[in-house]
Short mmCIF file of C-alpha atoms and ligand atoms in Angstrom, two decimals:
data_model
loop_
_atom_site.label_atom_id
_atom_site.label_comp_id
_atom_site.label_asym_id
_atom_site.label_seq_id
_atom_site.Cartn_x
_atom_site.Cartn_y
_atom_site.Cartn_z
CA UNK A 1 66.20 74.46 112.63
CA UNK A 2 67.94 77.21 114.56
CA UNK A 3 71.30 76.70 116.21
CA UNK A 4 70.23 75.73 119.75
CA UNK A 5 67.62 73.33 118.41
CA UNK A 6 70.21 71.77 116.13
CA UNK A 7 72.60 71.19 119.01
CA UNK A 8 69.80 69.76 121.11
CA UNK A 9 68.74 67.42 118.31
CA UNK A 10 72.32 66.26 117.92
CA UNK A 11 72.50 65.46 121.62
CA UNK A 12 69.17 63.65 121.50
CA UNK A 13 70.14 61.45 118.55
CA UNK A 14 73.47 60.71 120.21
CA UNK A 15 71.69 59.79 123.43
CA UNK A 16 69.31 57.40 121.70
CA UNK A 17 72.12 55.63 119.85
CA UNK A 18 74.19 55.48 122.99
CA UNK A 19 71.34 53.93 125.00
CA UNK A 20 70.85 51.34 122.31
CA UNK A 21 74.50 50.44 122.47
CA UNK A 22 74.61 50.26 126.24
CA UNK A 23 71.83 47.69 126.15
CA UNK A 24 73.02 45.81 123.08
CA UNK A 25 73.33 42.04 123.32
CA UNK A 26 77.07 41.78 122.89
CA UNK A 27 78.40 38.26 122.96
CA UNK A 28 80.64 37.98 126.00
CA UNK A 29 84.28 38.01 124.95
CA UNK A 30 85.98 34.66 124.85
CA UNK A 31 89.18 34.19 126.85
CA UNK A 32 90.98 34.65 123.60
CA UNK A 33 89.32 37.99 122.94
CA UNK A 34 90.07 39.23 126.42
CA UNK A 35 93.64 38.16 126.14
CA UNK A 36 94.12 40.01 122.89
CA UNK A 37 93.48 43.33 124.53
CA UNK A 38 96.78 45.07 124.99
CA UNK A 39 97.16 48.16 126.99
CA UNK A 40 98.48 50.48 124.35
CA UNK A 41 100.80 53.38 124.71
CA UNK A 42 102.20 55.50 121.87
CA UNK A 43 105.51 53.66 122.03
CA UNK A 44 103.90 50.35 121.13
CA UNK A 45 101.58 51.71 118.49
CA UNK A 46 103.85 50.94 115.58
CA UNK A 47 103.60 47.30 116.51
CA UNK A 48 99.85 47.42 116.78
CA UNK A 49 98.90 46.40 113.28
CA UNK A 50 101.45 43.64 113.37
CA UNK A 51 100.20 42.39 116.69
CA UNK A 52 96.66 42.62 115.45
CA UNK A 53 97.55 40.20 112.72
CA UNK A 54 99.31 37.95 115.16
CA UNK A 55 96.55 37.94 117.75
CA UNK A 56 93.51 38.48 115.64
CA UNK A 57 91.00 35.71 115.20
CA UNK A 58 91.70 33.14 112.56
CA UNK A 59 89.21 34.67 110.14
CA UNK A 60 91.11 37.95 110.38
CA UNK A 61 94.39 36.21 109.78
CA UNK A 62 92.90 34.54 106.76
CA UNK A 63 91.38 37.76 105.51
CA UNK A 64 94.64 39.64 105.77
CA UNK A 65 96.25 36.76 103.92
CA UNK A 66 98.99 36.08 106.39
CA UNK A 67 99.94 32.65 105.10
CA UNK A 68 103.43 33.80 104.28
CA UNK A 69 103.73 35.18 107.73
CA UNK A 70 102.68 31.85 109.24
CA UNK A 71 105.18 29.94 107.13
CA UNK A 72 107.93 32.28 108.26
CA UNK A 73 106.91 31.62 111.81
CA UNK A 74 107.17 27.86 111.43
CA UNK A 75 110.61 28.22 109.90
CA UNK A 76 111.91 30.28 112.79
CA UNK A 77 110.40 27.88 115.26
CA UNK A 78 112.11 24.85 113.77
CA UNK A 79 115.35 26.83 113.70
CA UNK A 80 114.95 27.64 117.37
CA UNK A 81 114.48 24.00 118.32
CA UNK A 82 118.08 23.28 117.44
CA UNK A 83 119.52 26.28 119.29
CA UNK A 84 120.98 25.41 122.69
CA UNK A 85 119.43 27.41 125.47
CA UNK A 86 121.60 29.31 127.85
CA UNK A 87 120.37 31.62 130.48
CA UNK A 88 122.56 34.59 131.11
CA UNK A 89 122.53 36.03 134.55
CA UNK A 90 124.40 39.25 133.98
CA UNK A 91 123.30 41.64 136.66
CA UNK A 92 122.44 44.66 134.53
CA UNK A 93 119.47 46.40 136.02
CA UNK A 94 117.34 47.42 133.08
CA UNK A 95 114.12 49.24 133.65
CA UNK A 96 111.55 47.46 131.55
CA UNK A 97 108.84 49.77 130.26
CA UNK A 98 105.57 48.15 131.25
CA UNK A 99 104.01 48.30 127.84
CA UNK A 100 101.78 45.27 128.19
CA UNK A 101 99.45 44.26 130.90
CA UNK A 102 99.61 40.50 131.14
CA UNK A 103 96.13 39.37 131.94
CA UNK A 104 95.72 36.27 134.07
CA UNK A 105 92.14 35.13 134.34
CA UNK A 106 92.49 32.51 137.04
CA UNK A 107 95.44 31.46 139.05
CA UNK A 108 96.36 27.81 138.52
CA UNK A 109 97.88 25.70 135.82
CA UNK A 110 97.93 21.92 135.35
CA UNK A 111 101.25 20.25 134.69
CA UNK A 112 104.59 19.32 136.20
CA UNK A 113 106.95 21.01 138.62
CA UNK A 114 110.59 20.18 139.34
CA UNK A 115 113.70 21.73 140.79
CA UNK A 116 116.29 21.59 138.01
CA UNK A 117 119.51 23.04 136.60
CA UNK A 118 118.30 25.68 134.18
CA UNK A 119 120.73 24.35 131.59
CA UNK A 120 118.59 21.22 131.39
CA UNK A 121 115.34 23.04 130.79
CA UNK A 122 114.84 21.43 127.39
CA UNK A 123 114.50 18.04 129.08
CA UNK A 124 111.71 19.31 131.29
CA UNK A 125 109.84 20.76 128.32
CA UNK A 126 110.14 17.42 126.57
CA UNK A 127 108.86 15.61 129.64
CA UNK A 128 105.92 17.99 129.85
CA UNK A 129 105.02 17.81 126.18
CA UNK A 130 105.19 13.99 126.31
CA UNK A 131 102.44 13.87 128.94
CA UNK A 132 99.67 12.70 126.65
CA UNK A 133 97.30 12.40 129.62
CA UNK A 134 97.38 16.19 129.79
CA UNK A 135 97.58 17.20 126.15
CA UNK A 136 94.82 14.68 125.38
CA UNK A 137 92.43 16.76 127.46
CA UNK A 138 92.85 19.86 125.28
CA UNK A 139 89.52 20.68 123.67
CA UNK A 140 90.57 23.42 121.30
CA UNK A 141 93.56 24.33 119.24
CA UNK A 142 93.71 27.53 121.20
CA UNK A 143 95.44 27.06 124.51
CA UNK A 144 97.99 28.64 126.79
CA UNK A 145 101.01 27.23 128.56
CA UNK A 146 102.78 28.93 131.43
CA UNK A 147 106.34 28.19 132.50
CA UNK A 148 107.13 29.47 135.99
CA UNK A 149 110.68 29.86 137.24
CA UNK A 150 110.92 30.36 141.00
CA UNK A 151 113.08 29.55 144.06
CA UNK A 152 116.28 30.53 142.25
CA UNK A 153 119.69 29.78 143.75
CA UNK A 154 122.08 32.72 144.15
CA UNK A 155 123.74 32.15 140.76
CA UNK A 156 120.40 31.80 139.03
CA UNK A 157 121.59 28.49 137.63
CA UNK A 158 119.00 26.36 139.46
CA UNK A 159 115.33 26.97 139.97
CA UNK A 160 112.03 25.31 140.52
CA UNK A 161 110.39 25.19 137.11
CA UNK A 162 106.71 24.52 136.68
CA UNK A 163 105.18 24.04 133.26
CA UNK A 164 101.48 23.63 132.80
CA UNK A 165 98.39 24.23 130.74
CA UNK A 166 96.26 27.16 131.71
CA UNK A 167 92.91 25.40 131.62
CA UNK A 168 90.25 25.50 134.27
CA UNK A 169 88.61 22.28 133.14
CA UNK A 170 91.73 20.13 132.94
CA UNK A 171 92.36 17.41 135.52
CA UNK A 172 95.83 16.76 136.92
CA UNK A 173 98.50 18.23 139.15
CA UNK A 174 97.50 21.83 139.91
CA UNK A 175 100.18 24.46 140.43
CA UNK A 176 99.54 28.01 141.62
CA UNK A 177 100.59 30.88 139.41
CA UNK A 178 102.68 33.33 141.46
CA UNK A 179 100.78 36.43 142.52
CA UNK A 180 102.15 39.96 142.51
CA UNK A 181 102.84 42.91 140.26
CA UNK A 182 103.84 41.68 136.84
CA UNK A 183 106.66 43.60 135.22
CA UNK A 184 106.87 42.70 131.53
CA UNK A 185 110.28 41.76 130.18
CA UNK A 186 109.19 40.46 126.80
CA UNK A 187 106.16 41.77 125.03
CA UNK A 188 103.71 39.51 123.27
CA UNK A 189 104.98 38.33 119.94
CA UNK A 190 106.92 35.73 118.01
CA UNK A 191 110.36 35.63 119.52
CA UNK A 192 113.54 33.81 118.68
CA UNK A 193 115.20 31.81 121.39
CA UNK A 194 117.95 34.43 121.67
CA UNK A 195 115.37 37.19 122.16
CA UNK A 196 113.78 35.14 124.92
CA UNK A 197 117.12 34.64 126.58
CA UNK A 198 118.11 38.29 126.35
CA UNK A 199 114.75 39.26 127.86
CA UNK A 200 116.17 37.98 131.13
CA UNK A 201 118.68 40.84 131.00
CA UNK A 202 115.80 43.15 131.73
CA UNK A 203 115.34 41.63 135.14
CA UNK A 204 116.58 43.86 137.92
CA UNK A 205 118.76 41.37 139.74
CA UNK A 206 119.36 43.85 142.56
CA UNK A 207 115.80 43.16 143.66
CA UNK A 208 114.71 39.81 145.11
CA UNK A 209 113.05 37.90 142.29
CA UNK A 210 109.99 35.90 143.27
CA UNK A 211 109.37 34.34 139.89
CA UNK A 212 109.90 34.71 136.18
CA UNK A 213 106.92 33.66 134.12
CA UNK A 214 106.86 32.76 130.46
CA UNK A 215 103.50 32.69 128.75
CA UNK A 216 103.01 30.85 125.49
CA UNK A 217 99.75 31.14 123.62
CA UNK A 218 98.85 28.83 120.80
CA UNK A 219 96.35 29.12 118.00
CA UNK A 220 96.96 25.89 116.15
CA UNK A 221 100.60 26.01 115.24
CA UNK A 222 100.97 29.69 115.82
CA UNK A 223 102.78 30.49 119.01
CA UNK A 224 103.04 33.86 120.73
CA UNK A 225 105.23 34.37 123.74
CA UNK A 226 105.42 36.96 126.45
CA UNK A 227 107.34 37.05 129.73
CA UNK A 228 107.16 38.94 132.94
CA UNK A 229 108.92 39.01 136.25
CA UNK A 230 107.39 39.26 139.70
CA UNK A 231 109.55 40.73 142.43
CA UNK A 232 109.17 39.89 146.11
CA UNK B 1 73.83 38.79 111.52
CA UNK B 2 75.27 37.04 114.54
CA UNK B 3 78.72 38.45 113.79
CA UNK B 4 77.45 41.96 114.47
CA UNK B 5 77.43 41.17 118.18
CA UNK B 6 80.83 39.53 118.19
CA UNK B 7 83.34 41.20 120.44
CA UNK B 8 86.31 42.56 118.55
CA UNK B 9 89.68 43.13 120.07
CA UNK B 10 90.91 46.70 120.05
CA UNK B 11 93.83 45.63 117.90
CA UNK B 12 91.51 44.21 115.30
CA UNK B 13 89.76 47.56 115.10
CA UNK B 14 93.11 49.28 114.72
CA UNK B 15 94.14 46.73 112.10
CA UNK B 16 91.01 47.41 110.08
CA UNK B 17 91.78 51.09 110.10
CA UNK B 18 95.32 50.52 108.86
CA UNK B 19 94.08 48.14 106.22
CA UNK B 20 91.28 50.34 104.93
CA UNK B 21 93.45 53.45 105.09
CA UNK B 22 96.18 51.82 103.05
CA UNK B 23 93.95 50.54 100.28
CA UNK B 24 91.84 53.65 100.23
CA UNK B 25 94.86 55.81 99.54
CA UNK B 26 95.89 53.56 96.67
CA UNK B 27 92.36 53.67 95.28
CA UNK B 28 92.21 57.47 95.43
CA UNK B 29 95.54 57.82 93.66
CA UNK B 30 94.20 55.52 90.93
CA UNK B 31 91.01 57.56 90.76
CA UNK B 32 93.00 60.76 90.49
CA UNK B 33 95.01 59.40 87.57
CA UNK B 34 91.71 58.45 85.93
CA UNK B 35 90.43 62.00 86.47
CA UNK B 36 93.56 63.47 84.90
CA UNK B 37 93.09 61.24 81.88
CA UNK B 38 89.46 62.38 81.63
CA UNK B 39 90.54 66.02 81.85
CA UNK B 40 93.14 65.33 79.18
CA UNK B 41 90.48 63.89 76.87
CA UNK B 42 88.28 66.92 77.35
CA UNK B 43 91.34 69.01 76.45
CA UNK B 44 91.06 70.98 79.68
CA UNK B 45 94.51 70.16 80.99
CA UNK B 46 96.48 73.24 81.99
CA UNK B 47 99.82 73.79 83.71
CA UNK B 48 97.96 75.57 86.43
CA UNK B 49 95.85 72.47 87.15
CA UNK B 50 98.97 70.31 87.30
CA UNK B 51 100.70 72.78 89.61
CA UNK B 52 97.61 72.98 91.79
CA UNK B 53 97.43 69.18 92.10
CA UNK B 54 101.10 68.89 93.01
CA UNK B 55 100.60 71.60 95.61
CA UNK B 56 97.70 69.61 97.05
CA UNK B 57 99.91 66.62 97.65
CA UNK B 58 102.64 68.84 99.11
CA UNK B 59 100.15 70.23 101.63
CA UNK B 60 99.23 66.65 102.47
CA UNK B 61 102.83 65.83 103.23
CA UNK B 62 103.33 69.07 105.20
CA UNK B 63 100.20 68.36 107.17
CA UNK B 64 101.36 64.82 107.85
CA UNK B 65 104.80 65.96 108.96
CA UNK B 66 103.37 68.67 111.20
CA UNK B 67 100.49 66.52 112.32
CA UNK B 68 102.23 63.16 112.54
CA UNK B 69 103.93 63.75 115.86
CA UNK B 70 100.96 65.68 117.09
CA UNK B 71 98.45 62.99 116.21
CA UNK B 72 100.53 60.20 117.68
CA UNK B 73 101.08 61.93 120.98
CA UNK B 74 98.12 64.18 121.46
CA UNK B 75 95.32 62.08 120.00
CA UNK B 76 96.39 58.72 121.18
CA UNK B 77 97.49 59.73 124.64
CA UNK B 78 94.58 62.14 124.95
CA UNK B 79 91.89 59.69 123.89
CA UNK B 80 93.22 56.87 126.03
CA UNK B 81 93.55 59.19 128.98
CA UNK B 82 89.95 60.32 128.56
CA UNK B 83 88.79 56.74 127.99
CA UNK B 84 90.38 55.54 131.18
CA UNK B 85 89.55 58.50 133.41
CA UNK B 86 86.53 60.32 132.07
CA UNK B 87 84.37 57.88 130.16
CA UNK B 88 80.94 57.33 131.67
CA UNK B 89 80.98 53.69 130.59
CA UNK B 90 83.00 51.44 128.30
CA UNK B 91 80.85 50.16 125.46
CA UNK B 92 81.54 46.68 124.11
CA UNK B 93 83.70 46.70 120.99
CA UNK B 94 81.34 45.15 118.43
CA UNK B 95 80.30 45.85 114.87
CA UNK B 96 77.02 47.19 116.23
CA UNK B 97 78.91 49.68 118.38
CA UNK B 98 80.99 50.62 115.38
CA UNK B 99 77.89 51.40 113.32
CA UNK B 100 76.57 53.61 116.12
CA UNK B 101 79.97 55.20 116.45
CA UNK B 102 80.06 56.04 112.74
CA UNK B 103 76.67 57.77 112.89
CA UNK B 104 77.68 59.85 115.90
CA UNK B 105 81.12 60.54 114.44
CA UNK B 106 79.40 61.75 111.29
CA UNK B 107 77.44 64.28 113.33
CA UNK B 108 80.63 65.26 115.13
CA UNK B 109 82.19 65.80 111.71
CA UNK B 110 79.29 68.00 110.68
CA UNK B 111 79.74 70.25 113.70
CA UNK B 112 83.49 70.33 113.47
CA UNK B 113 83.26 71.28 109.80
CA UNK B 114 80.65 73.92 110.50
CA UNK B 115 82.85 75.25 113.29
CA UNK B 116 85.81 75.56 110.94
CA UNK B 117 83.71 77.67 108.61
CA UNK B 118 82.15 80.00 111.12
CA UNK B 119 85.09 80.88 113.34
CA UNK B 120 88.13 82.84 112.23
CA UNK B 121 90.66 80.51 113.80
CA UNK B 122 89.13 77.43 112.21
CA UNK B 123 88.81 79.16 108.85
CA UNK B 124 92.50 80.16 108.89
CA UNK B 125 93.38 76.49 108.50
CA UNK B 126 90.34 75.19 106.62
CA UNK B 127 90.52 77.91 103.97
CA UNK B 128 93.51 76.03 102.54
CA UNK B 129 91.24 73.15 101.60
CA UNK B 130 88.78 75.51 99.93
CA UNK B 131 91.31 77.69 98.13
CA UNK B 132 91.75 75.50 95.07
CA UNK B 133 89.89 76.75 92.01
CA UNK B 134 89.60 73.11 90.91
CA UNK B 135 87.60 70.19 92.23
CA UNK B 136 89.21 66.78 91.98
CA UNK B 137 90.37 64.03 94.33
CA UNK B 138 93.68 65.74 94.97
CA UNK B 139 91.80 68.69 96.49
CA UNK B 140 90.55 66.32 99.20
CA UNK B 141 94.17 66.01 100.28
CA UNK B 142 94.73 69.74 100.38
CA UNK B 143 95.14 70.32 104.09
CA UNK B 144 95.84 73.32 106.28
CA UNK B 145 98.36 73.33 109.11
CA UNK B 146 95.88 72.86 111.97
CA UNK B 147 93.28 70.70 110.24
CA UNK B 148 94.22 67.92 112.61
CA UNK B 149 93.68 69.92 115.78
CA UNK B 150 89.98 70.66 115.89
CA UNK B 151 88.61 67.17 115.26
CA UNK B 152 90.09 66.13 118.59
CA UNK B 153 87.69 68.29 120.55
CA UNK B 154 84.67 67.23 118.55
CA UNK B 155 85.43 63.52 118.84
CA UNK B 156 86.63 63.44 122.45
CA UNK B 157 82.97 63.37 123.62
CA UNK B 158 82.59 60.03 121.83
CA UNK B 159 85.39 58.61 123.93
CA UNK B 160 83.66 60.02 127.00
CA UNK B 161 80.50 58.19 125.96
CA UNK B 162 82.49 54.98 126.14
CA UNK B 163 83.56 54.26 122.58
CA UNK B 164 87.01 52.73 122.55
CA UNK B 165 89.55 55.21 121.09
CA UNK B 166 90.38 52.85 118.24
CA UNK B 167 86.70 52.64 117.35
CA UNK B 168 86.53 56.43 117.27
CA UNK B 169 89.65 56.58 115.09
CA UNK B 170 88.17 54.04 112.70
CA UNK B 171 84.82 55.85 112.54
CA UNK B 172 86.59 59.19 111.98
CA UNK B 173 88.69 57.63 109.25
CA UNK B 174 85.65 56.13 107.51
CA UNK B 175 83.84 59.47 107.50
CA UNK B 176 86.98 61.11 106.17
CA UNK B 177 87.41 58.50 103.45
CA UNK B 178 83.82 58.80 102.35
CA UNK B 179 84.21 62.56 102.23
CA UNK B 180 87.42 62.31 100.24
CA UNK B 181 85.75 60.29 97.51
CA UNK B 182 83.21 63.09 96.92
CA UNK B 183 85.79 65.47 95.50
CA UNK B 184 85.11 64.87 91.83
CA UNK B 185 83.34 66.50 88.92
CA UNK B 186 83.05 63.23 87.04
CA UNK B 187 79.90 62.18 88.90
CA UNK B 188 77.02 64.50 88.10
CA UNK B 189 74.00 63.33 90.11
CA UNK B 190 73.29 60.00 91.76
CA UNK B 191 69.82 58.38 91.95
CA UNK B 192 67.32 60.50 93.91
CA UNK B 193 67.08 58.32 97.04
CA UNK B 194 70.86 58.43 97.36
CA UNK B 195 70.99 62.19 96.89
CA UNK B 196 68.22 62.51 99.49
CA UNK B 197 70.04 60.74 102.32
CA UNK B 198 73.70 60.56 101.50
CA UNK B 199 76.29 63.23 100.89
CA UNK B 200 77.25 63.09 97.21
CA UNK B 201 79.73 64.74 94.85
CA UNK B 202 76.92 67.08 93.81
CA UNK B 203 76.21 68.18 97.40
CA UNK B 204 79.87 68.60 98.13
CA UNK B 205 80.51 70.67 95.01
CA UNK B 206 78.00 73.10 96.48
CA UNK B 207 80.05 73.21 99.66
CA UNK B 208 83.15 74.21 97.70
CA UNK B 209 81.36 76.91 95.72
CA UNK B 210 81.74 80.67 95.80
CA UNK B 211 78.24 81.25 94.40
CA UNK B 212 76.56 83.37 97.03
CA UNK B 213 73.56 81.03 97.48
CA UNK B 214 75.97 78.15 98.13
CA UNK B 215 78.18 79.78 100.77
CA UNK B 216 78.42 77.93 104.09
CA UNK B 217 76.21 75.07 102.98
CA UNK B 218 76.48 71.26 102.98
CA UNK B 219 78.93 70.57 105.79
CA UNK B 220 78.05 66.88 105.89
CA UNK B 221 80.43 63.95 105.99
CA UNK B 222 78.53 60.80 105.05
CA UNK B 223 74.86 61.73 105.57
CA UNK B 224 73.43 64.91 104.05
CA UNK B 225 70.43 64.61 106.37
CA UNK B 226 72.25 66.63 109.06
CA UNK B 227 72.42 69.63 106.73
CA UNK B 228 68.78 69.19 105.80
CA UNK B 229 67.76 68.99 109.46
CA UNK B 230 69.95 71.81 110.71
CA UNK B 231 69.15 74.21 107.89
CA UNK B 232 72.46 74.37 106.08
CA UNK B 233 71.46 72.49 102.94
CA UNK B 234 71.54 73.77 99.35
CA UNK B 235 70.78 71.84 96.18
CA UNK B 236 73.15 72.07 93.21
CA UNK B 237 70.96 73.79 90.62
CA UNK B 238 73.25 76.39 89.10
CA UNK B 239 76.79 76.05 87.80
CA UNK B 240 79.33 75.94 90.59
CA UNK B 241 82.33 78.26 90.70
CA UNK B 242 84.98 76.74 92.95
CA UNK B 243 87.35 78.38 95.37
CA UNK B 244 87.36 81.14 97.97
CA UNK B 245 87.18 84.92 97.95
CA UNK B 246 89.54 86.60 97.74
CA UNK B 247 91.29 84.25 95.31
CA UNK B 248 94.80 83.34 96.26
CA UNK B 249 95.92 82.85 92.64
CA UNK B 250 98.94 80.81 93.57
CA UNK B 251 100.20 77.29 93.31
CA UNK B 252 103.15 78.03 95.57
CA UNK B 253 102.77 75.34 98.24
CA UNK B 254 104.22 77.49 101.03
CA UNK B 255 101.85 80.32 100.23
CA UNK B 256 98.89 77.94 99.88
CA UNK B 257 99.62 76.08 103.10
CA UNK B 258 100.08 79.15 105.29
CA UNK B 259 97.95 81.79 103.58
CA UNK B 260 95.09 81.44 106.07
CA UNK B 261 97.33 82.07 109.02
CA UNK B 262 99.30 84.82 107.28
CA UNK B 263 96.06 86.63 106.62
CA UNK B 264 94.73 86.07 110.15
CA UNK B 265 98.11 87.16 111.51
CA UNK B 266 98.05 90.44 109.60
CA UNK B 267 94.43 91.08 110.62
CA UNK B 268 95.39 90.49 114.25
CA UNK B 269 98.45 92.74 113.90
CA UNK B 270 96.45 95.60 112.41
CA UNK B 271 93.47 95.18 114.72
CA UNK B 272 92.29 98.35 116.48
CA UNK B 273 91.61 96.71 119.87
CA UNK B 274 91.88 93.50 121.89
CA UNK B 275 88.17 92.83 121.71
CA UNK B 276 88.47 93.12 117.92
CA UNK B 277 91.32 90.59 118.00
CA UNK B 278 89.23 88.19 120.05
CA UNK B 279 86.34 88.57 117.63
CA UNK B 280 88.66 87.87 114.71
CA UNK B 281 89.38 84.46 116.26
CA UNK B 282 85.82 83.46 117.12
CA UNK B 283 83.57 85.29 114.65
CA UNK B 284 82.90 84.11 111.10
CA UNK B 285 85.41 85.32 108.48
CA UNK B 286 82.64 87.32 106.84
CA UNK B 287 82.51 89.50 109.96
CA UNK B 288 86.13 90.58 109.49
CA UNK B 289 85.43 91.28 105.84
CA UNK B 290 82.43 93.46 106.72
CA UNK B 291 84.45 95.39 109.27
CA UNK B 292 87.16 96.02 106.70
CA UNK B 293 84.58 97.23 104.17
CA UNK B 294 83.10 99.59 106.77
CA UNK B 295 86.54 100.92 107.66
CA UNK B 296 87.28 101.53 103.97
CA UNK B 297 83.95 103.29 103.45
CA UNK B 298 84.65 105.54 106.43
CA UNK B 299 88.15 106.31 105.25
CA UNK B 300 86.91 107.38 101.83
CA UNK B 301 84.01 109.50 103.05
ZN1 ZN C 401 84.64 73.07 104.20
#
């Protein structure tokens, strides 16, 4: 074959394969698969393999033999449970690099909502987790919980806190997720309580804060957390 | 076969690449040690071979150091930028897509490789890979300074077609890994059907040969069929002499790594005109050689 014919043939073969792939019967991605798609930038690449393991499907986790990793995770989680939670409100404006796009598929959660002192947040979590009427409706070991902090007082010591399951099918008290541009303050991952607290330092307190949202995703006992802030 | 249509997350694709890349490197190092033992048994071990192998790994490190920053910034940013702004569609990330991507990436590899042989600029970097007089796994890791640059342009069209950048990276890596494993003299010929369709150590030895009937043949990555279709195939039927002309006769890693560009640089410096300089960059290296022979003949007559 001469050169032009070779190039043409290459294009033809490519075209045929491409057409086949455009019309392939791909299974639609599950919520889980959609959620796992991070918007990458070079700065986050080094974390990519790690995150892949953390967010990959269970088979992948099994294949990559991450049992040790899971055990480690459980240990840190039980350690966190005993740490007292304090929310610092130092007004250091830190520009958070929007490395992750938090994807929200629909806009309500099912759970409880109360105006509380932020120091007593643990009590509200306990109250929420004790609601067997809600947790009993969970159909899979994969689920997502959102905690929404809004209507802050000027010292950021009080807020309305809503905690709920992100589940379209669940019945119960529905609470709207706040809408607006999400600025990440904590990227998806396993985080210690202190890391979650210091994430709040990234909030630009000079700007009116509409809400701070904490997202917790579960695959069985594995928990991954991310947070973002929405400004007015 | 249901899993073939399963949607993968981009991070899973990236994870597979890391995973395969890691274990592949370990496997090749093991294979190389095995080759050295075999050479030792045949009593063919020489200091020159050892020096040459060490140099190969030094070029790998140099290439990685030079290319590391470049690949991270240029490839990643470039591919994602193209994917988001210039892709005609975004294909689902599935195993089926990956298989298609590998086939197309293999053709892209063919053209990129052919390009590096038939244009002076490409040859200045790719000549490093061909300059070893030996043929073992370590030669696969003998890289030139700009070996990482050209693949970008040949694989960017895949991103434009809608393959996710991580899928393209994985496909590129798989072609590369397959190719790497061919650099051995231990495997003579594989069964006929394999030799007919797939690239094999035998076919790739031909590619590394200086025998005149073997020059500029067998550019393939995984499938030899591209060479057969596009008329660049040659069968290994006479003993292969490895290397490039003129021989560099050196195991000095600095000299090996840069010799292509040093030579191109001096040709450019001594060029009689700008059009000659341009031709040096885009024409096959044999063109420059012919011109030099002509000039010599004229000078002596
Ligand atoms: Zn070559």
